[in-house]
Amino acid sequence: ACAPFRRLHLCNKNIQQIKTENITTHNLLVDVCYAAKYEAESLIRYHPQYQEKYGDSQICTVLARSFADIGDIVRGRDLYRGGGRGRKQLEENLQKIFGNIYDKLLEENRTNGKNGQTLQERYKGDADNNFFKLREDWWNANRQDVWKAITCNADTGNKYFRATCDSDRKGSFSQAKDHCRCGDDKKPDKSKAGDGDVNIVPTYFDYVPQYLRWFEEWA
């Protein structure tokens, strides 16, 4: 698939410059969130020009596409083959980073008196496969924070194109109406069990194969 122009200029400098020594999942999350924030600033800045040509373009959809591409980079699924040595170095760094995170997870399990066997079974063979399982788990655990970062400059009234929010867990879906976030127009009720854990991410683009997303974007 031919990468869209937006992907060619995706702002991932923070991820590229991560130091692999002494990395933790928290360091990585900070850098991924900064990359998402800077990418959003660029997209929001130039969106009015894009909207003049494509009148039905919505900023939440544009942000969701880059959010999904960042997820593919983190998980080692990115199909973009440009960028020369920088792209290859980024993937090599991510493999080292997740290798370090894996070692630290095992060490923490042993330090806390837990058996690391379950962890080893979960990620059996992952080291030979670029830690894809661990990377997938990391993204699933942290995608909500990355979405917060990429939408932090979205305005009130910016809404996602489809009703995908199920914050009340009743099976009926509502639309993300403000800041491209589910439930952002209301504060969570801490008196209700689980109400503070509402998933604010309205998009599932990061679970759609990248080549299909790109085909749709070009269309």
mmCIF file of C-alpha atoms in Angstrom:
data_model
loop_
_atom_site.group_PDB
_atom_site.id
_atom_site.type_symbol
_atom_site.label_atom_id
_atom_site.label_comp_id
_atom_site.label_asym_id
_atom_site.label_seq_id
_atom_site.Cartn_x
_atom_site.Cartn_y
_atom_site.Cartn_z
ATOM 1 C CA ALA A 1 0.000 0.000 0.000
ATOM 2 C CA CYS A 2 1.165 3.525 -0.791
ATOM 3 C CA ALA A 3 1.543 5.581 2.385
ATOM 4 C CA PRO A 4 -0.516 8.796 2.551
ATOM 5 C CA PHE A 5 1.328 12.139 2.750
ATOM 6 C CA ARG A 6 0.369 12.455 6.413
ATOM 7 C CA ARG A 7 2.325 9.274 7.227
ATOM 8 C CA LEU A 8 5.401 10.452 5.278
ATOM 9 C CA HIS A 9 5.763 13.379 7.665
ATOM 10 C CA LEU A 10 4.531 11.743 10.874
ATOM 11 C CA CYS A 11 6.287 13.426 13.800
ATOM 12 C CA ASN A 12 8.019 10.535 15.569
ATOM 13 C CA LYS A 13 11.265 12.287 16.495
ATOM 14 C CA ASN A 14 10.687 11.677 20.203
ATOM 15 C CA ILE A 15 10.427 7.933 19.609
ATOM 16 C CA GLN A 16 13.497 7.936 17.346
ATOM 17 C CA GLN A 17 15.634 9.690 19.963
ATOM 18 C CA ILE A 18 14.769 7.423 22.900
ATOM 19 C CA LYS A 19 17.867 6.214 24.711
ATOM 20 C CA THR A 20 17.706 2.445 25.030
ATOM 21 C CA GLU A 21 19.766 2.352 28.234
ATOM 22 C CA ASN A 22 17.816 2.213 31.498
ATOM 23 C CA ILE A 23 14.506 2.462 29.652
ATOM 24 C CA THR A 24 11.294 1.603 31.483
ATOM 25 C CA THR A 25 7.704 1.355 30.321
ATOM 26 C CA HIS A 26 7.126 4.791 31.920
ATOM 27 C CA ASN A 27 9.972 6.443 29.968
ATOM 28 C CA LEU A 28 8.662 4.923 26.772
ATOM 29 C CA LEU A 29 5.108 6.105 27.436
ATOM 30 C CA VAL A 30 6.298 9.683 28.006
ATOM 31 C CA ASP A 31 8.175 9.737 24.688
ATOM 32 C CA VAL A 32 5.330 8.130 22.743
ATOM 33 C CA CYS A 33 2.889 10.658 24.238
ATOM 34 C CA TYR A 34 5.169 13.561 23.291
ATOM 35 C CA ALA A 35 5.402 12.189 19.743
ATOM 36 C CA ALA A 36 1.583 12.004 19.620
ATOM 37 C CA LYS A 37 1.227 15.551 20.983
ATOM 38 C CA TYR A 38 3.631 17.074 18.438
ATOM 39 C CA GLU A 39 2.029 15.121 15.605
ATOM 40 C CA ALA A 40 -1.377 16.518 16.630
ATOM 41 C CA GLU A 41 -0.060 20.096 16.742
ATOM 42 C CA SER A 42 1.119 19.744 13.144
ATOM 43 C CA LEU A 43 -2.133 18.162 11.955
ATOM 44 C CA ILE A 44 -4.342 20.730 13.700
ATOM 45 C CA ARG A 45 -2.255 23.625 12.327
ATOM 46 C CA TYR A 46 -2.686 22.560 8.700
ATOM 47 C CA HIS A 47 -6.168 21.068 8.921
ATOM 48 C CA PRO A 48 -8.013 24.239 7.772
ATOM 49 C CA GLN A 49 -6.089 24.106 4.462
ATOM 50 C CA TYR A 50 -6.898 20.420 4.091
ATOM 51 C CA GLN A 51 -10.557 21.117 4.869
ATOM 52 C CA GLU A 52 -10.780 23.659 2.039
ATOM 53 C CA LYS A 53 -10.015 20.859 -0.408
ATOM 54 C CA TYR A 54 -11.898 18.096 1.411
ATOM 55 C CA GLY A 55 -14.858 19.797 3.048
ATOM 56 C CA ASP A 56 -16.062 16.747 4.962
ATOM 57 C CA SER A 57 -12.700 16.207 6.706
ATOM 58 C CA GLN A 58 -12.968 16.074 10.509
ATOM 59 C CA ILE A 59 -9.967 16.645 12.771
ATOM 60 C CA CYS A 60 -10.869 13.732 15.064
ATOM 61 C CA THR A 61 -10.677 11.334 12.114
ATOM 62 C CA VAL A 62 -7.319 12.783 11.041
ATOM 63 C CA LEU A 63 -5.960 12.404 14.586
ATOM 64 C CA ALA A 64 -7.299 8.839 14.779
ATOM 65 C CA ARG A 65 -5.371 7.896 11.628
ATOM 66 C CA SER A 66 -2.050 9.123 13.017
ATOM 67 C CA PHE A 67 -2.862 7.575 16.404
ATOM 68 C CA ALA A 68 -3.271 4.215 14.678
ATOM 69 C CA ASP A 69 -0.018 4.665 12.736
ATOM 70 C CA ILE A 70 1.839 5.406 15.986
ATOM 71 C CA GLY A 71 0.330 2.213 17.393
ATOM 72 C CA ASP A 72 1.635 0.277 14.395
ATOM 73 C CA ILE A 73 5.127 1.744 14.847
ATOM 74 C CA VAL A 74 5.169 0.770 18.533
ATOM 75 C CA ARG A 75 3.938 -2.764 17.763
ATOM 76 C CA GLY A 76 6.355 -3.293 14.851
ATOM 77 C CA ARG A 77 3.611 -3.433 12.210
ATOM 78 C CA ASP A 78 4.295 -0.232 10.291
ATOM 79 C CA LEU A 79 4.267 -0.812 6.513
ATOM 80 C CA TYR A 80 6.010 2.456 5.644
ATOM 81 C CA ARG A 81 9.350 1.640 4.032
ATOM 82 C CA GLY A 82 10.645 5.184 3.551
ATOM 83 C CA GLY A 83 12.838 7.136 5.935
ATOM 84 C CA GLY A 84 16.027 5.225 5.101
ATOM 85 C CA ARG A 85 18.336 4.420 7.994
ATOM 86 C CA GLY A 86 16.165 6.366 10.464
ATOM 87 C CA ARG A 87 13.220 3.988 10.078
ATOM 88 C CA LYS A 88 15.422 0.911 10.461
ATOM 89 C CA GLN A 89 17.156 2.398 13.502
ATOM 90 C CA LEU A 90 13.791 3.215 15.094
ATOM 91 C CA GLU A 91 12.639 -0.409 14.825
ATOM 92 C CA GLU A 92 15.984 -1.679 16.171
ATOM 93 C CA ASN A 93 15.697 0.700 19.134
ATOM 94 C CA LEU A 94 12.147 -0.425 19.880
ATOM 95 C CA GLN A 95 13.243 -4.062 19.872
ATOM 96 C CA LYS A 96 15.998 -3.233 22.389
ATOM 97 C CA ILE A 97 13.605 -1.174 24.515
ATOM 98 C CA PHE A 98 11.021 -3.942 24.759
ATOM 99 C CA GLY A 99 13.797 -6.432 25.446
ATOM 100 C CA ASN A 100 14.814 -4.261 28.411
ATOM 101 C CA ILE A 101 11.197 -3.966 29.564
ATOM 102 C CA TYR A 102 10.840 -7.760 29.374
ATOM 103 C CA ASP A 103 13.982 -8.274 31.495
ATOM 104 C CA LYS A 104 12.760 -5.743 34.064
ATOM 105 C CA LEU A 105 9.355 -7.452 34.262
ATOM 106 C CA LEU A 106 11.023 -10.775 35.062
ATOM 107 C CA GLU A 107 13.311 -9.104 37.604
ATOM 108 C CA GLU A 108 10.394 -7.354 39.332
ATOM 109 C CA ASN A 109 8.475 -10.637 39.505
ATOM 110 C CA ARG A 110 11.397 -12.353 41.215
ATOM 111 C CA THR A 111 12.020 -9.400 43.565
ATOM 112 C CA ASN A 112 8.369 -9.396 44.647
ATOM 113 C CA GLY A 113 8.487 -13.126 45.315
ATOM 114 C CA LYS A 114 6.301 -13.942 42.320
ATOM 115 C CA ASN A 115 6.917 -16.799 39.962
ATOM 116 C CA GLY A 116 8.056 -15.500 36.596
ATOM 117 C CA GLN A 117 6.899 -18.707 34.900
ATOM 118 C CA THR A 118 3.503 -17.290 33.902
ATOM 119 C CA LEU A 119 5.243 -14.288 32.376
ATOM 120 C CA GLN A 120 7.684 -16.513 30.518
ATOM 121 C CA GLU A 121 4.849 -18.673 29.197
ATOM 122 C CA ARG A 122 2.952 -15.588 28.060
ATOM 123 C CA TYR A 123 5.927 -14.311 26.081
ATOM 124 C CA LYS A 124 7.473 -17.650 25.120
ATOM 125 C CA GLY A 125 9.516 -17.197 21.954
ATOM 126 C CA ASP A 126 8.775 -13.475 21.912
ATOM 127 C CA ALA A 127 12.478 -12.563 22.049
ATOM 128 C CA ASP A 128 12.978 -14.316 18.701
ATOM 129 C CA ASN A 129 9.977 -12.501 17.256
ATOM 130 C CA ASN A 130 10.917 -8.905 18.134
ATOM 131 C CA PHE A 131 8.770 -8.969 21.316
ATOM 132 C CA PHE A 132 5.553 -8.568 19.311
ATOM 133 C CA LYS A 133 3.313 -9.991 22.080
ATOM 134 C CA LEU A 134 4.792 -7.680 24.707
ATOM 135 C CA ARG A 135 4.503 -4.719 22.343
ATOM 136 C CA GLU A 136 0.850 -5.538 21.672
ATOM 137 C CA ASP A 137 0.135 -5.772 25.410
ATOM 138 C CA TRP A 138 1.984 -2.506 26.063
ATOM 139 C CA TRP A 139 -0.080 -0.684 23.444
ATOM 140 C CA ASN A 140 -3.372 -2.086 24.752
ATOM 141 C CA ALA A 141 -2.458 -0.976 28.284
ATOM 142 C CA ASN A 142 -1.356 2.534 27.264
ATOM 143 C CA ARG A 143 -3.397 3.515 24.180
ATOM 144 C CA GLN A 144 -5.789 5.564 26.323
ATOM 145 C CA ASP A 145 -2.952 7.825 27.530
ATOM 146 C CA VAL A 146 -1.616 8.187 23.982
ATOM 147 C CA TRP A 147 -5.113 9.225 22.840
ATOM 148 C CA LYS A 148 -5.228 11.833 25.602
ATOM 149 C CA ALA A 149 -1.909 13.198 24.333
ATOM 150 C CA ILE A 150 -2.896 13.340 20.667
ATOM 151 C CA THR A 151 -6.227 15.042 21.481
ATOM 152 C CA CYS A 152 -4.993 17.444 24.165
ATOM 153 C CA ASN A 153 -5.272 20.424 21.761
ATOM 154 C CA ALA A 154 -8.585 19.373 20.232
ATOM 155 C CA ASP A 155 -11.383 21.896 20.774
ATOM 156 C CA THR A 156 -14.756 21.687 22.449
ATOM 157 C CA GLY A 157 -17.164 20.530 19.783
ATOM 158 C CA ASN A 158 -14.616 18.378 17.954
ATOM 159 C CA LYS A 159 -16.486 15.107 17.559
ATOM 160 C CA TYR A 160 -15.717 11.668 16.210
ATOM 161 C CA PHE A 161 -17.593 10.723 13.037
ATOM 162 C CA ARG A 162 -19.215 7.578 14.450
ATOM 163 C CA ALA A 163 -21.090 6.696 17.654
ATOM 164 C CA THR A 164 -18.644 4.325 19.361
ATOM 165 C CA CYS A 165 -18.690 5.363 23.030
ATOM 166 C CA ASP A 166 -20.177 2.867 25.471
ATOM 167 C CA SER A 167 -19.288 4.602 28.735
ATOM 168 C CA ASP A 168 -22.412 3.412 30.562
ATOM 169 C CA ARG A 169 -21.782 -0.191 29.484
ATOM 170 C CA LYS A 170 -25.467 -0.583 28.585
ATOM 171 C CA GLY A 171 -24.923 -1.675 25.003
ATOM 172 C CA SER A 172 -26.101 1.626 23.501
ATOM 173 C CA PHE A 173 -23.466 3.818 21.864
ATOM 174 C CA SER A 174 -23.025 7.577 21.897
ATOM 175 C CA GLN A 175 -20.791 9.938 19.944
ATOM 176 C CA ALA A 176 -17.581 11.522 21.248
ATOM 177 C CA LYS A 177 -18.730 15.160 21.154
ATOM 178 C CA ASP A 178 -15.920 17.161 22.760
ATOM 179 C CA HIS A 179 -12.137 17.056 22.324
ATOM 180 C CA CYS A 180 -12.565 13.820 20.311
ATOM 181 C CA ARG A 181 -12.992 11.908 23.582
ATOM 182 C CA CYS A 182 -15.697 9.656 24.948
ATOM 183 C CA GLY A 183 -17.259 11.050 28.108
ATOM 184 C CA ASP A 184 -15.160 14.228 27.979
ATOM 185 C CA ASP A 185 -18.272 16.377 28.301
ATOM 186 C CA LYS A 186 -18.990 15.006 31.786
ATOM 187 C CA LYS A 187 -16.956 14.254 34.877
ATOM 188 C CA PRO A 188 -16.852 10.644 36.069
ATOM 189 C CA ASP A 189 -18.961 9.851 39.120
ATOM 190 C CA LYS A 190 -16.493 8.326 41.586
ATOM 191 C CA SER A 191 -19.394 7.046 43.706
ATOM 192 C CA LYS A 192 -20.262 4.561 40.963
ATOM 193 C CA ALA A 193 -18.112 1.474 40.685
ATOM 194 C CA GLY A 194 -15.920 1.567 37.608
ATOM 195 C CA ASP A 195 -17.187 4.976 36.450
ATOM 196 C CA GLY A 196 -13.708 6.474 36.682
ATOM 197 C CA ASP A 197 -12.404 3.852 34.259
ATOM 198 C CA VAL A 198 -14.413 4.977 31.238
ATOM 199 C CA ASN A 199 -12.516 4.358 28.009
ATOM 200 C CA ILE A 200 -12.105 7.781 26.390
ATOM 201 C CA VAL A 201 -10.854 6.384 23.046
ATOM 202 C CA PRO A 202 -13.633 6.465 20.416
ATOM 203 C CA THR A 203 -11.597 4.944 17.584
ATOM 204 C CA TYR A 204 -10.741 1.369 16.674
ATOM 205 C CA PHE A 205 -8.517 2.344 13.726
ATOM 206 C CA ASP A 206 -5.493 0.948 15.565
ATOM 207 C CA TYR A 207 -7.070 -2.527 15.347
ATOM 208 C CA VAL A 208 -7.695 -2.258 11.592
ATOM 209 C CA PRO A 209 -4.843 -3.439 9.312
ATOM 210 C CA GLN A 210 -2.766 -0.450 8.223
ATOM 211 C CA TYR A 211 -3.053 -1.128 4.477
ATOM 212 C CA LEU A 212 -6.867 -1.074 4.709
ATOM 213 C CA ARG A 213 -6.786 2.248 6.580
ATOM 214 C CA TRP A 214 -4.499 3.722 3.935
ATOM 215 C CA PHE A 215 -6.731 2.507 1.086
ATOM 216 C CA GLU A 216 -9.707 4.163 2.795
ATOM 217 C CA GLU A 217 -7.747 7.379 3.369
ATOM 218 C CA TRP A 218 -6.701 7.623 -0.278
ATOM 219 C CA ALA A 219 -10.286 6.936 -1.348
#
